[in-house]
């Protein structure tokens, strides 16, 4: 094969917001699979907020990437050659091959997926890490009861949209927070949420209050900062907060949260979590999400960037909330 | 009896810090116990930070007091007359009779205490609500393991001192935060903690860092504000935070906490709680604390104000951290 592998590397660490200059793009020879390994041509790369954390060397749940490493990321693709009995050329597989057009992995680090009934890309969204993240945070940490008020921030995003629809399926009154009229329209009209607060409308505090007349029993938090602070002030007694992420806080000095007294006054539980700590829950999460998706109970949006060279710009956009739904990079031509 | 009852009433609600003018002191006739009731002469009144919350009408776990009501509070005293078969004159009893020299309560709301081996006042401290509060927060929420680092703020206070010594008893490396050289000396030399950070020394951030070289696994939080924020930044992965109180935050707009991202990065659990929600745990807490106290494993200090008329000043001092250990008001002459 004369085909080359295109790769995006971490060139240097961001100081503040991520910039194009933090990445370098290189062409390398196609990797050759060793014993027990599989060569995969990647069709889609998933872009996710956690990548921002991996680019820095601050203390975190994930060890920082080394400079010069291929950027990490979930992928789905097709087996090219296999030295592992579980895989044959043409199999569709999900893995963690990173920002490159081809990749090699041990068979144990890949799994075959069935894209006959659902799109291949859904294994990076509803049926992948974002889906499991939403399920664990909502079902195991928030534990919403029918009739309770659940608020989900970044409600049209890859994780938030699933958490919000799961909450609806379980009978909660669900309010989304999203940026812009179009996202809020999607959240209410297509996802079926009860209300949406547009944080770009400039009336955040009164809009949050108006959307939660009975307070908030469960908060599924993806954003952090002022939105989180205002919602903290709306929590009901014995409220639960699943802190999935704080995308507004990844670039430096944190927003000063003024309503922490609510944690005492309302006996709140706040739990930060990382889905990889809940691997034992993934099979159940996956099974339920697959059923909901196949039955049309979960709607989702994708933003698809085309070509690996567009990945840095797409990640920068994601971190600013410019995407709409799950952010993917399509790595093969139409 | 020509004896009168002296009472402190909530005259008006504090705007900002509590002031003497928020209280009024009245003399009333001795109350007369009805059927099933008991008349008690109070020996000690307990002053506690939660009282600040009861004086306001902000949404909270406790319903606000009405204006003109006798200030609420735990008391210990001696039965004067009894219309209940479980009590006879001379019995020492604990109850919730409030800021007054005498009080009447149903027998069901009092319990006889044994002050032959421990001081009567300890039923307002180690063996009362503060002890149960410390035990529940430490044992049920923090769940410290031997060798972990536990930090307790307000470490010489009524609740903090017990939580800290319980953590030592369970094999943790325990660091206290207290205000002033004298309190820190007590925390280390008498309570036996491993280190103490004096928040009045003016080097809060570096001192906290130096005292927690292996980070913080469990935080027993009583203070809030900047101290809480800095400790949040020191938490280890899977850290637990029992939020017992935030005495620095009771007077108005909250301190802006900048390190909330730590909740995600370190998968923290933060739990606000009120000890009355854990009544089923009190018997075990009481039993263990009684054993520790009788065996000399728990040391405590008391600040005793003399006479009911000194109670407002003493509460104001408590809310500023001017007390040392459990704040009591002695209601009978020496």
mmCIF file of N, CA and C in Angstrom, chain A residues 59-61 228 234-236 238 243-246 249-250 253-258 260-261 263-274 277, chain B residues 59-61 228 234-236 238 243-246 249-250 253-258 260-261 263-274 277:
data_model
loop_
_atom_site.group_PDB
_atom_site.id
_atom_site.type_symbol
_atom_site.label_atom_id
_atom_site.label_comp_id
_atom_site.label_asym_id
_atom_site.label_seq_id
_atom_site.Cartn_x
_atom_site.Cartn_y
_atom_site.Cartn_z
ATOM 1 N N UNK A 59 -2.902 18.520 37.496
ATOM 2 C CA UNK A 59 -3.347 17.315 38.196
ATOM 3 C C UNK A 59 -4.800 17.011 37.806
ATOM 4 N N UNK A 60 -5.060 15.811 37.391
ATOM 5 C CA UNK A 60 -6.407 15.457 36.962
ATOM 6 C C UNK A 60 -6.578 13.961 37.004
ATOM 7 N N UNK A 61 -7.802 13.515 36.684
ATOM 8 C CA UNK A 61 -8.065 12.083 36.670
ATOM 9 C C UNK A 61 -7.327 11.386 35.552
ATOM 10 N N UNK A 228 -23.918 27.227 36.695
ATOM 11 C CA UNK A 228 -23.899 26.288 37.827
ATOM 12 C C UNK A 228 -24.246 27.018 39.117
ATOM 13 N N UNK A 234 -30.965 27.336 43.249
ATOM 14 C CA UNK A 234 -32.347 26.878 42.996
ATOM 15 C C UNK A 234 -32.600 25.474 43.529
ATOM 16 N N UNK A 235 -31.591 24.861 44.134
ATOM 17 C CA UNK A 235 -31.734 23.457 44.529
ATOM 18 C C UNK A 235 -32.729 23.299 45.674
ATOM 19 N N UNK A 236 -33.464 22.214 45.636
ATOM 20 C CA UNK A 236 -34.373 21.839 46.721
ATOM 21 C C UNK A 236 -33.648 21.002 47.773
ATOM 22 N N UNK A 238 -32.321 18.052 49.821
ATOM 23 C CA UNK A 238 -31.897 16.700 49.424
ATOM 24 C C UNK A 238 -31.650 16.578 47.917
ATOM 25 N N UNK A 243 -21.812 16.047 38.778
ATOM 26 C CA UNK A 243 -20.915 16.993 38.114
ATOM 27 C C UNK A 243 -20.107 16.223 37.077
ATOM 28 N N UNK A 244 -20.608 16.276 35.870
ATOM 29 C CA UNK A 244 -20.036 15.535 34.745
ATOM 30 C C UNK A 244 -18.865 16.292 34.145
ATOM 31 N N UNK A 245 -18.988 17.591 34.086
ATOM 32 C CA UNK A 245 -17.933 18.423 33.509
ATOM 33 C C UNK A 245 -18.226 19.875 33.783
ATOM 34 N N UNK A 246 -17.246 20.720 33.457
ATOM 35 C CA UNK A 246 -17.411 22.167 33.613
ATOM 36 C C UNK A 246 -16.718 22.837 32.440
ATOM 37 N N UNK A 249 -14.909 26.132 32.402
ATOM 38 C CA UNK A 249 -13.872 26.376 33.403
ATOM 39 C C UNK A 249 -12.522 25.764 33.037
ATOM 40 N N UNK A 250 -12.375 25.309 31.800
ATOM 41 C CA UNK A 250 -11.173 24.539 31.476
ATOM 42 C C UNK A 250 -9.987 25.403 31.056
ATOM 43 N N UNK A 253 -8.263 30.326 35.537
ATOM 44 C CA UNK A 253 -8.808 30.679 36.846
ATOM 45 C C UNK A 253 -10.321 30.495 36.854
ATOM 46 N N UNK A 254 -10.822 29.880 37.883
ATOM 47 C CA UNK A 254 -12.231 29.532 37.933
ATOM 48 C C UNK A 254 -13.133 30.706 38.250
ATOM 49 N N UNK A 255 -14.374 30.586 37.812
ATOM 50 C CA UNK A 255 -15.437 31.519 38.190
ATOM 51 C C UNK A 255 -15.678 31.392 39.692
ATOM 52 N N UNK A 256 -15.903 32.487 40.363
ATOM 53 C CA UNK A 256 -16.149 32.452 41.813
ATOM 54 C C UNK A 256 -17.599 32.100 42.114
ATOM 55 N N UNK A 257 -17.822 30.901 42.628
ATOM 56 C CA UNK A 257 -19.188 30.431 42.901
ATOM 57 C C UNK A 257 -19.643 30.934 44.265
ATOM 58 N N UNK A 258 -20.711 31.730 44.278
ATOM 59 C CA UNK A 258 -21.119 32.442 45.497
ATOM 60 C C UNK A 258 -22.206 31.736 46.291
ATOM 61 N N UNK A 260 -22.495 28.571 47.458
ATOM 62 C CA UNK A 260 -22.133 27.277 48.034
ATOM 63 C C UNK A 260 -22.862 26.983 49.335
ATOM 64 N N UNK A 261 -23.344 28.026 50.008
ATOM 65 C CA UNK A 261 -24.068 27.796 51.262
ATOM 66 C C UNK A 261 -25.285 26.900 51.030
ATOM 67 N N UNK A 263 -25.341 24.180 49.674
ATOM 68 C CA UNK A 263 -24.961 22.780 49.943
ATOM 69 C C UNK A 263 -25.351 22.393 51.372
ATOM 70 N N UNK A 264 -25.155 23.315 52.313
ATOM 71 C CA UNK A 264 -25.541 23.054 53.704
ATOM 72 C C UNK A 264 -27.049 23.242 53.896
ATOM 73 N N UNK A 265 -27.543 24.384 53.453
ATOM 74 C CA UNK A 265 -28.946 24.718 53.739
ATOM 75 C C UNK A 265 -29.886 23.669 53.161
ATOM 76 N N UNK A 266 -29.520 23.109 52.019
ATOM 77 C CA UNK A 266 -30.409 22.156 51.352
ATOM 78 C C UNK A 266 -29.900 20.714 51.400
ATOM 79 N N UNK A 267 -28.865 20.452 52.210
ATOM 80 C CA UNK A 267 -28.319 19.091 52.369
ATOM 81 C C UNK A 267 -28.078 18.449 51.017
ATOM 82 N N UNK A 268 -27.335 19.141 50.172
ATOM 83 C CA UNK A 268 -27.115 18.655 48.808
ATOM 84 C C UNK A 268 -26.017 17.610 48.754
ATOM 85 N N UNK A 269 -26.177 16.689 47.832
ATOM 86 C CA UNK A 269 -25.086 15.802 47.453
ATOM 87 C C UNK A 269 -24.548 16.270 46.109
ATOM 88 N N UNK A 270 -23.240 16.494 46.040
ATOM 89 C CA UNK A 270 -22.606 16.870 44.782
ATOM 90 C C UNK A 270 -21.530 15.822 44.509
ATOM 91 N N UNK A 271 -21.577 15.203 43.346
ATOM 92 C CA UNK A 271 -20.628 14.128 43.053
ATOM 93 C C UNK A 271 -19.990 14.368 41.687
ATOM 94 N N UNK A 272 -18.679 14.604 41.687
ATOM 95 C CA UNK A 272 -17.940 14.617 40.429
ATOM 96 C C UNK A 272 -17.613 13.186 40.037
ATOM 97 N N UNK A 273 -17.610 12.906 38.751
ATOM 98 C CA UNK A 273 -17.381 11.516 38.348
ATOM 99 C C UNK A 273 -16.784 11.448 36.953
ATOM 100 N N UNK A 274 -16.177 10.308 36.694
ATOM 101 C CA UNK A 274 -15.601 10.015 35.390
ATOM 102 C C UNK A 274 -16.119 8.637 35.000
ATOM 103 N N UNK A 277 -14.730 5.085 35.709
ATOM 104 C CA UNK A 277 -14.793 4.453 37.031
ATOM 105 C C UNK A 277 -16.036 3.571 37.187
ATOM 106 N N UNK B 59 -34.708 30.627 52.950
ATOM 107 C CA UNK B 59 -35.015 29.218 52.753
ATOM 108 C C UNK B 59 -33.892 28.367 53.350
ATOM 109 N N UNK B 60 -34.232 27.433 54.180
ATOM 110 C CA UNK B 60 -33.221 26.625 54.839
ATOM 111 C C UNK B 60 -33.853 25.342 55.321
ATOM 112 N N UNK B 61 -33.017 24.494 55.915
ATOM 113 C CA UNK B 61 -33.531 23.232 56.428
ATOM 114 C C UNK B 61 -34.412 23.429 57.651
ATOM 115 N N UNK B 228 -12.227 26.947 52.719
ATOM 116 C CA UNK B 228 -12.840 25.833 51.988
ATOM 117 C C UNK B 228 -12.300 25.786 50.561
ATOM 118 N N UNK B 234 -6.816 21.172 47.252
ATOM 119 C CA UNK B 234 -5.849 20.189 47.771
ATOM 120 C C UNK B 234 -6.416 18.771 47.784
ATOM 121 N N UNK B 235 -7.647 18.600 47.332
ATOM 122 C CA UNK B 235 -8.284 17.286 47.457
ATOM 123 C C UNK B 235 -7.632 16.255 46.535
ATOM 124 N N UNK B 236 -7.554 15.045 47.022
ATOM 125 C CA UNK B 236 -7.081 13.908 46.229
ATOM 126 C C UNK B 236 -8.239 13.263 45.469
ATOM 127 N N UNK B 238 -11.069 10.906 44.455
ATOM 128 C CA UNK B 238 -12.087 10.206 45.249
ATOM 129 C C UNK B 238 -12.209 10.758 46.669
ATOM 130 N N UNK B 243 -19.938 18.526 54.430
ATOM 131 C CA UNK B 243 -20.163 19.955 54.637
ATOM 132 C C UNK B 243 -21.154 20.109 55.787
ATOM 133 N N UNK B 244 -20.563 20.331 56.946
ATOM 134 C CA UNK B 244 -21.316 20.413 58.190
ATOM 135 C C UNK B 244 -21.865 21.811 58.385
ATOM 136 N N UNK B 245 -21.088 22.797 57.989
ATOM 137 C CA UNK B 245 -21.494 24.182 58.141
ATOM 138 C C UNK B 245 -20.539 25.090 57.411
ATOM 139 N N UNK B 246 -20.919 26.364 57.331
ATOM 140 C CA UNK B 246 -20.059 27.376 56.697
ATOM 141 C C UNK B 246 -20.193 28.656 57.497
ATOM 142 N N UNK B 249 -20.044 32.182 56.217
ATOM 143 C CA UNK B 249 -20.901 32.567 55.095
ATOM 144 C C UNK B 249 -22.324 32.900 55.515
ATOM 145 N N UNK B 250 -22.562 33.042 56.810
ATOM 146 C CA UNK B 250 -23.950 33.168 57.256
ATOM 147 C C UNK B 250 -24.496 34.597 57.229
ATOM 148 N N UNK B 253 -23.897 37.825 51.169
ATOM 149 C CA UNK B 253 -23.380 37.347 49.881
ATOM 150 C C UNK B 253 -22.181 36.436 50.093
ATOM 151 N N UNK B 254 -22.170 35.329 49.382
ATOM 152 C CA UNK B 254 -21.143 34.316 49.589
ATOM 153 C C UNK B 254 -19.807 34.669 48.975
ATOM 154 N N UNK B 255 -18.764 34.098 49.573
ATOM 155 C CA UNK B 255 -17.418 34.156 49.001
ATOM 156 C C UNK B 255 -17.424 33.422 47.665
ATOM 157 N N UNK B 256 -16.734 33.937 46.685
ATOM 158 C CA UNK B 256 -16.680 33.289 45.366
ATOM 159 C C UNK B 256 -15.657 32.163 45.348
ATOM 160 N N UNK B 257 -16.121 30.929 45.314
ATOM 161 C CA UNK B 257 -15.221 29.763 45.355
ATOM 162 C C UNK B 257 -14.720 29.448 43.946
ATOM 163 N N UNK B 258 -13.402 29.540 43.784
ATOM 164 C CA UNK B 258 -12.825 29.467 42.434
ATOM 165 C C UNK B 258 -12.343 28.081 42.037
ATOM 166 N N UNK B 260 -13.830 25.046 42.070
ATOM 167 C CA UNK B 260 -14.859 24.011 41.940
ATOM 168 C C UNK B 260 -14.510 22.956 40.890
ATOM 169 N N UNK B 261 -13.632 23.305 39.956
ATOM 170 C CA UNK B 261 -13.260 22.319 38.938
ATOM 171 C C UNK B 261 -12.658 21.070 39.578
ATOM 172 N N UNK B 263 -13.858 19.368 41.795
ATOM 173 C CA UNK B 263 -14.927 18.368 41.989
ATOM 174 C C UNK B 263 -14.939 17.374 40.823
ATOM 175 N N UNK B 264 -14.719 17.887 39.617
ATOM 176 C CA UNK B 264 -14.663 17.001 38.444
ATOM 177 C C UNK B 264 -13.305 16.319 38.351
ATOM 178 N N UNK B 265 -12.261 17.107 38.428
ATOM 179 C CA UNK B 265 -10.920 16.556 38.180
ATOM 180 C C UNK B 265 -10.599 15.446 39.169
ATOM 181 N N UNK B 266 -11.088 15.588 40.390
ATOM 182 C CA UNK B 266 -10.751 14.608 41.424
ATOM 183 C C UNK B 266 -11.928 13.728 41.827
ATOM 184 N N UNK B 267 -12.997 13.760 41.065
ATOM 185 C CA UNK B 267 -14.183 12.917 41.316
ATOM 186 C C UNK B 267 -14.585 13.012 42.778
ATOM 187 N N UNK B 268 -14.804 14.223 43.254
ATOM 188 C CA UNK B 268 -15.094 14.420 44.672
ATOM 189 C C UNK B 268 -16.565 14.180 44.970
ATOM 190 N N UNK B 269 -16.808 13.702 46.176
ATOM 191 C CA UNK B 269 -18.157 13.688 46.728
ATOM 192 C C UNK B 269 -18.247 14.795 47.766
ATOM 193 N N UNK B 270 -19.234 15.652 47.635
ATOM 194 C CA UNK B 270 -19.471 16.711 48.614
ATOM 195 C C UNK B 270 -20.888 16.531 49.123
ATOM 196 N N UNK B 271 -21.034 16.433 50.422
ATOM 197 C CA UNK B 271 -22.364 16.164 50.976
ATOM 198 C C UNK B 271 -22.666 17.146 52.097
ATOM 199 N N UNK B 272 -23.659 17.988 51.885
ATOM 200 C CA UNK B 272 -24.160 18.821 52.972
ATOM 201 C C UNK B 272 -25.131 17.997 53.805
ATOM 202 N N UNK B 273 -25.134 18.221 55.111
ATOM 203 C CA UNK B 273 -26.003 17.388 55.940
ATOM 204 C C UNK B 273 -26.415 18.126 57.201
ATOM 205 N N UNK B 274 -27.484 17.634 57.778
ATOM 206 C CA UNK B 274 -27.999 18.151 59.045
ATOM 207 C C UNK B 274 -28.224 16.934 59.928
ATOM 208 N N UNK B 277 -31.310 14.602 60.359
ATOM 209 C CA UNK B 277 -31.711 13.617 59.344
ATOM 210 C C UNK B 277 -31.127 12.234 59.626
#
